[in-house]
XYZ file of C-alpha atoms in Angstrom:
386
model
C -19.750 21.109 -14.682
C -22.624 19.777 -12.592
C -22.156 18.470 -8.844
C -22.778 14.884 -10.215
C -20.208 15.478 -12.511
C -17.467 16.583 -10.200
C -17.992 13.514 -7.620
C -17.624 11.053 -10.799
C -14.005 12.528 -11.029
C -13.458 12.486 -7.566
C -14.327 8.700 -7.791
C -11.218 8.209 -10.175
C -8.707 10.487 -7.850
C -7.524 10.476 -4.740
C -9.379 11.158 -1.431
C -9.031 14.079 0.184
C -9.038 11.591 3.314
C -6.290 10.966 5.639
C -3.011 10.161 4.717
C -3.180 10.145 1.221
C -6.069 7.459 1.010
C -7.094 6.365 -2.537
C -9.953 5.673 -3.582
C -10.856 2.275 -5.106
C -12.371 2.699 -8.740
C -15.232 0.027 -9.744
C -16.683 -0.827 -12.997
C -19.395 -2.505 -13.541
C -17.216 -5.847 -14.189
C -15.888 -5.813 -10.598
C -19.879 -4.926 -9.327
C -20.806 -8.204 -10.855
C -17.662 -9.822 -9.228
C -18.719 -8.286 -6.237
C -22.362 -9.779 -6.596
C -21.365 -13.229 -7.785
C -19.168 -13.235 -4.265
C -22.098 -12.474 -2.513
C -24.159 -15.004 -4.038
C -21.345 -17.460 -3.546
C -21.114 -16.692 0.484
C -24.990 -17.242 0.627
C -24.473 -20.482 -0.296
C -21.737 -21.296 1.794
C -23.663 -19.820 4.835
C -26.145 -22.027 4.083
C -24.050 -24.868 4.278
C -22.696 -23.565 7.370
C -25.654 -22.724 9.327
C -25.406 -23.991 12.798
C -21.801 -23.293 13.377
C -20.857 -20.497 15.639
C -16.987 -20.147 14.716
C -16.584 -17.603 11.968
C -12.998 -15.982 11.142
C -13.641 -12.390 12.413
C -12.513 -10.215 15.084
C -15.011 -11.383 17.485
C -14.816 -15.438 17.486
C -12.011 -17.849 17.428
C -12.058 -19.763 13.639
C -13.000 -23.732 13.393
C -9.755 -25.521 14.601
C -7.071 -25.993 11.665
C -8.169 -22.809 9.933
C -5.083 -20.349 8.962
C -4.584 -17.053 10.494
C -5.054 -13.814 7.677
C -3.878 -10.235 9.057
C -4.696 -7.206 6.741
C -3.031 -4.112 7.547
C -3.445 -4.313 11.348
C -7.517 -5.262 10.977
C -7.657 -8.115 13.391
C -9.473 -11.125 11.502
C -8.690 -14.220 13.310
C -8.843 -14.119 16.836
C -7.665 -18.030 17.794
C -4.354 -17.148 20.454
C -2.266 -19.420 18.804
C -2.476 -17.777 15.028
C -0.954 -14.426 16.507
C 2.708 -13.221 16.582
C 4.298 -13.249 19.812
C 4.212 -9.746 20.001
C 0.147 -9.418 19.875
C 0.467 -12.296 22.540
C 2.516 -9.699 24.640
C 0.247 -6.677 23.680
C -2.773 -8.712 24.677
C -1.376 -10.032 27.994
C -0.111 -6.716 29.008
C -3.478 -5.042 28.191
C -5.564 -7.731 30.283
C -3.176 -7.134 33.023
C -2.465 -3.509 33.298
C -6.448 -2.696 33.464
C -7.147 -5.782 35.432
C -4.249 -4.326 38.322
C -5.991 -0.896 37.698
C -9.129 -1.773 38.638
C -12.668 0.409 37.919
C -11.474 2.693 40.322
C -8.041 2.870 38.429
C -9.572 2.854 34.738
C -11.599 5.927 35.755
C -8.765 7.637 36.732
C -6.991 7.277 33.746
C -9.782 8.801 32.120
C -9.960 12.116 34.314
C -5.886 12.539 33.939
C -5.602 11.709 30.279
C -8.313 12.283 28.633
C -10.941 14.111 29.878
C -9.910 17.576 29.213
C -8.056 16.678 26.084
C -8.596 18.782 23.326
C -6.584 19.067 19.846
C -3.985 21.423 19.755
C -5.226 22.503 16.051
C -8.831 22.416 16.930
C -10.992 24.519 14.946
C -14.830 24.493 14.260
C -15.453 27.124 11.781
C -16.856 24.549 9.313
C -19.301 23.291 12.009
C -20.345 26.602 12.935
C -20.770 28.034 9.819
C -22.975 24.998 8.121
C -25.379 24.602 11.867
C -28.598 23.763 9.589
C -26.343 20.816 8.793
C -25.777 19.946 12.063
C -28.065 17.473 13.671
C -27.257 18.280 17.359
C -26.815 21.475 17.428
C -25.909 21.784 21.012
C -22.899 19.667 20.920
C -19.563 20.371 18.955
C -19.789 17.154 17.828
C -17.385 17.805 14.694
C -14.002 19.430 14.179
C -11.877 20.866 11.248
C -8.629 18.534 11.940
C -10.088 15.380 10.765
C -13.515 16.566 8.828
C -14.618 14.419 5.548
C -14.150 16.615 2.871
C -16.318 16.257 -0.348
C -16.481 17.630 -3.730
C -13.041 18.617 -3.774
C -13.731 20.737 -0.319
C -16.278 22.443 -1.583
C -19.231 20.615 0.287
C -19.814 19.926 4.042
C -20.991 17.266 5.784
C -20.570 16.087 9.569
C -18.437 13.659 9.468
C -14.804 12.573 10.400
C -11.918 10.296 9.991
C -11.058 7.336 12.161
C -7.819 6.316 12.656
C -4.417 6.555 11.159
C -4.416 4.424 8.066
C -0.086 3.824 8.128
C -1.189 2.146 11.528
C -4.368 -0.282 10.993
C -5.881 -0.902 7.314
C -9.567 -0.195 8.806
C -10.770 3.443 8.239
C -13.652 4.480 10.124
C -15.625 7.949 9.421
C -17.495 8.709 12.568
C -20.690 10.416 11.262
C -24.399 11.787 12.302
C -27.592 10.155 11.529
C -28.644 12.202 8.032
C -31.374 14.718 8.336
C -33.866 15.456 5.589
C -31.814 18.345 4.479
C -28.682 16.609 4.143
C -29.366 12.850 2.906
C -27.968 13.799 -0.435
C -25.190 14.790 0.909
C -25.087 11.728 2.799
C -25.245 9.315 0.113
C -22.197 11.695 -2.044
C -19.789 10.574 0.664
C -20.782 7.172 0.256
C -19.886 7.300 -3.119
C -16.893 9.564 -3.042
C -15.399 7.784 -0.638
C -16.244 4.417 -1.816
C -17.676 3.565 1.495
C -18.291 -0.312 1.809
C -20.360 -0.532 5.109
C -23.035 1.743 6.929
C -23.067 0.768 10.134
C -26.282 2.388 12.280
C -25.906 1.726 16.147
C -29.265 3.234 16.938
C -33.242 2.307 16.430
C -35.163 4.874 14.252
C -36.944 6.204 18.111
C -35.213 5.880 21.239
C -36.889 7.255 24.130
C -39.782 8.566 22.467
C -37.319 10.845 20.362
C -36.570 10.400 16.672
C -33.049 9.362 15.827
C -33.691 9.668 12.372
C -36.004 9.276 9.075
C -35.746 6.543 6.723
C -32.845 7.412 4.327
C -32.375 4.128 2.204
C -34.498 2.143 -0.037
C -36.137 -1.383 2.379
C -38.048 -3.274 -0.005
C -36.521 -5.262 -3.183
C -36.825 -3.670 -6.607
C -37.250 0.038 -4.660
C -34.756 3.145 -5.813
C -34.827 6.553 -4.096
C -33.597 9.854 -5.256
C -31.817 11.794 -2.869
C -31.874 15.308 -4.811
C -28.665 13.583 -7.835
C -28.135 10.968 -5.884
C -30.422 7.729 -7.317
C -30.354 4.730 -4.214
C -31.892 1.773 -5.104
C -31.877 -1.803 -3.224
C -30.401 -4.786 -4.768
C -30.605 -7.695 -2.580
C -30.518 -8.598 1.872
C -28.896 -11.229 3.130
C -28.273 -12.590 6.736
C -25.051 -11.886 8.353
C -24.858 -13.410 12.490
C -28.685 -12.977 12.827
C -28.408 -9.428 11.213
C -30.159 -8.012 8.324
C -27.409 -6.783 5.299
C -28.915 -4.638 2.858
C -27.319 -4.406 -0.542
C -27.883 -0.751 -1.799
C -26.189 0.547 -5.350
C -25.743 4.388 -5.414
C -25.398 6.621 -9.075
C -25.325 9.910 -8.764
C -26.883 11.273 -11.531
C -25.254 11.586 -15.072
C -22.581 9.352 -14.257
C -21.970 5.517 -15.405
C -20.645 3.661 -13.323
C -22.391 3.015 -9.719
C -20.749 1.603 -6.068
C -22.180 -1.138 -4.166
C -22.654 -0.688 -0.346
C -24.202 -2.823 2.209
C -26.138 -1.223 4.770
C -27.091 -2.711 8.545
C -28.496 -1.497 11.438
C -28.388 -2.933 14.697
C -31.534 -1.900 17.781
C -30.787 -3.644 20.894
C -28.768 -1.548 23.056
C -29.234 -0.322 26.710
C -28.816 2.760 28.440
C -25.413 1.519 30.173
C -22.718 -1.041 29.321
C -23.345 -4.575 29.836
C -21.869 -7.716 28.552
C -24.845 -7.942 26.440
C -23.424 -4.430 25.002
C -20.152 -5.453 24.779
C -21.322 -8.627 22.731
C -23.079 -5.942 20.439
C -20.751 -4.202 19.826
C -18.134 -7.512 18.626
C -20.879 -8.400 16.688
C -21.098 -5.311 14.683
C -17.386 -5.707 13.880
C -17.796 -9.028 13.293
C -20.892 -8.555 10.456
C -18.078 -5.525 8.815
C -15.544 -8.121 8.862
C -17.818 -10.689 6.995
C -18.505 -7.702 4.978
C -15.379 -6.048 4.569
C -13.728 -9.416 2.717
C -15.361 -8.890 -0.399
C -13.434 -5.347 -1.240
C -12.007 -2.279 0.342
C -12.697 1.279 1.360
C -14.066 3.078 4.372
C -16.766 1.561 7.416
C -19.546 4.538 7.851
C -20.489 4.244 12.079
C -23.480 6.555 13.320
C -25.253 6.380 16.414
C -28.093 7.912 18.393
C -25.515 11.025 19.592
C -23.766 11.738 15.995
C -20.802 9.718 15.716
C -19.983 10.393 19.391
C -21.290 7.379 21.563
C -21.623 3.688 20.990
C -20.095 4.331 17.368
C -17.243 6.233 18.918
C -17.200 3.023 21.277
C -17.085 0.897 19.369
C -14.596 2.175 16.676
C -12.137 2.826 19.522
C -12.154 -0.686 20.471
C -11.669 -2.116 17.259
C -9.156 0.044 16.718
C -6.983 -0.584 19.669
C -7.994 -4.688 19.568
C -6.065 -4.318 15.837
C -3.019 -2.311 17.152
C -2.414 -5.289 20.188
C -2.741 -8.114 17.339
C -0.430 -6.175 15.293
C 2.093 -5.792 18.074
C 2.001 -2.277 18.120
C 4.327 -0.997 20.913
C 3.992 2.878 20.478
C 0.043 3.854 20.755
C -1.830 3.315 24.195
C -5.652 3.444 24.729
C -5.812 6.905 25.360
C -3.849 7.740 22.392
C -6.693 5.678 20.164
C -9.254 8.063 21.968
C -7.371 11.328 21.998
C -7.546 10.637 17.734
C -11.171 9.911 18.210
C -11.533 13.524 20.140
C -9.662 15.243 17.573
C -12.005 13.932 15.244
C -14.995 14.551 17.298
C -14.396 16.612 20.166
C -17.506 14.892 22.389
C -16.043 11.621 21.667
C -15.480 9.112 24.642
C -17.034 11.821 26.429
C -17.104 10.076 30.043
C -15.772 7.771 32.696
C -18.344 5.185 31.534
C -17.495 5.442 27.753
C -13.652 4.580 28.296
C -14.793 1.730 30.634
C -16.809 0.325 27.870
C -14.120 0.627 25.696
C -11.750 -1.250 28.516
C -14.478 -3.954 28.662
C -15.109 -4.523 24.774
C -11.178 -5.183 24.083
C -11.313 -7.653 27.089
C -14.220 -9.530 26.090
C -12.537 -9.806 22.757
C -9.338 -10.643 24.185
C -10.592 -12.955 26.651
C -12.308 -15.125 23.534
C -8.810 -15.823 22.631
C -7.677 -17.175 25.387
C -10.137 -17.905 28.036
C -7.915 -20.039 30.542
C -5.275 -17.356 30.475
C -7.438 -13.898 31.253
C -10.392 -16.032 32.819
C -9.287 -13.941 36.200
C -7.894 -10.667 34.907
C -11.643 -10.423 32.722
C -13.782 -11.258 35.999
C -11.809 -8.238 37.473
C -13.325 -5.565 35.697
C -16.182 -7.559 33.348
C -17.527 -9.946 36.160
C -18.471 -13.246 35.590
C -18.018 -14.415 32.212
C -20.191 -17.776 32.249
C -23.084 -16.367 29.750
C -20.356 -15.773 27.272
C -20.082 -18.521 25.469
């Protein structure tokens, strides 16, 4: 049986991701559902054009709107739609780091987790596939939480972000594809029934390439990635951002998956609120994206998986676990999962800070009066959000 062959079953099987996750099977009935929904919010966003308030993660919804929680994924950030005990998760959050201080937060870091690393930590698939390996210099991938593809049998850098009995958002933490491994790429985006790409990089950053195109950009074009055929069906604008449409078929198989594709460029060498505004935005453009079906968010970044996109994903992550009223997992917990996963994750003082001042920008949006002090603390003067 050919490789095309064997990810067409995997499609109809369960996912050899975490905690038994199954994948989502699509004909092409529910692609032209899919489409039809698309078409349908293009109209409604023109109608809407001009208003800021959109039900995400990242803004508060117009006034009288109803709150929706999925799984844990935070969609609706107005104060008054959570549950008392997200109210208490979010005020004990804004206080605890606010009473830390910098000083305090960095701390935390060095004692916690700085020198974490995963009790079952191995590296023998990352060591024994380096051509595969973008940055070959960094262990930026470990055996504990590894994407697994054609039932095991194929490698690829990525991982597994975060404990799906906890928050319905799964996250694989990945590297930008090489030329060597784009096919490989584009078989876990089908495999896993990946909705979302999400690239946190520019193609060059500091006169070094990031990575090569690996996508069709113009309507009507199709690539083929060695069995994997790529072709791009439509863009749309999402919060100022470009969302490409792609459908992926490997080759000798029926029945295709739709995934939307964005990347986002502006981002600075060091965390601002301009960052941290980034970064709700790209959760905010998955959300938008995210409500039309289900299955894993695809994050890469300019360091494999193990900067902003590790950033970024930890903050999300921990934002949904506070509006759930989770009382068990801390902050470090939510990165010590993201260092199994990728042992150069939240790999500094600075990274963990960002992550500190994403969730309070987000948190602070919900209730500006009440963490208007405890936000200027440790994000400075808030004015230029609004």
């Amino acid at each position: 049986t050919s490789r095309c062959h064997a990810s067409c079953r995997q499609s109809e099987t369960s996912s050899p991701g975490p905690v038994g996750y199954r994948i989502p099977t699509f004909d092409y009935r529910t692609l032209l559902q899919i489409r039809r929904r698309l078409t349908q919010e293009d109209k409604e966003g023109e109608k809407d054009k001009g208003n800021k308030t959109t039900k995400t993660a990242a803004t508060a919804p117009k006034k009288g709107s109803k709150s929706k929680k999925r799984g844990g994924t935070v969609e609706d950030s107005k104060d008054s739609n959570w549950s008392d005990e997200g109210k208490r998760n979010a005020a004990k959050f804004m206080r605890t780091y606010a009473d830390l201080g910098i000083d305090g937060i960095k701390a935390e870091y060095r004692e916690k987790i700085e020198s974490y690393k995963s009790p079952s930590y191995s590296d023998a698939a990352y060591k024994a596939n380096m051509a595969k390996n973008r940055h070959k210099h960094l262990t930026t991938l470990s055996d504990d939480l590894r994407v697994s593809m054609d039932e095991g049998k194929r490698y690829i850098n990525a991982s597994w972000l975060y404990d799906k009995t906890k928050v319905h958002r799964q996250y694989i933490l990945t590297q930008t594809p090489l030329e060597s491994t784009m096919e490989d790429f584009w078989t876990m985006v089908f495999e896993h029934k990946v909705i979302v790409v999400a690239i946190l990089c520019d193609n060059q950053e500091n006169g070094q390439e990031i990575m090569p195109d690996f996508w069709p950009t113009k309507p009507g074009d199709f690539k083929n990635y060695g069995n994997m055929a790529v072709s791009f069906k439509k863009s749309e604008e999402i919060a100022k951002e470009i969302v490409t449409q792609l459908e992926v078929l490997p080759e000798g198989c029926s029945n295709s998956h739709l995934v939307c594709i964005v990347q986002f460029k502006a981002w600075g060498e060091t965390f601002t609120q301009s960052m941290g505004r980034n970064l709700l935005k790209v959760i905010r453009v998955i959300a938008k994206v995210e409500g039309l079906t289900a299955g894993p968010i695809a994050v890469m970044d300019e360091l494999s998986g193990i900067s902003r996109a590790s950033i970024m994903c930890c903050a999300d992550v921990y934002s949904a676990l506070i509006y759930k009223g989770d009382k068990q997992a801390t902050l470090p917990d939510v990165c010590k999962w993201a260092r199994k996963a990728r042992p150069g994750a939240v790999k500094s003082e600075d990274d963990y800070l960002s992550i500190i001042k994403t969730i309070m920008e987000y948190l602070y949006r919900t209730n500006q009066e009440k963490f208007a002090e405890q936000f200027q603390k440790i994000c400075g003067n808030p004015e230029d959000l609004n």
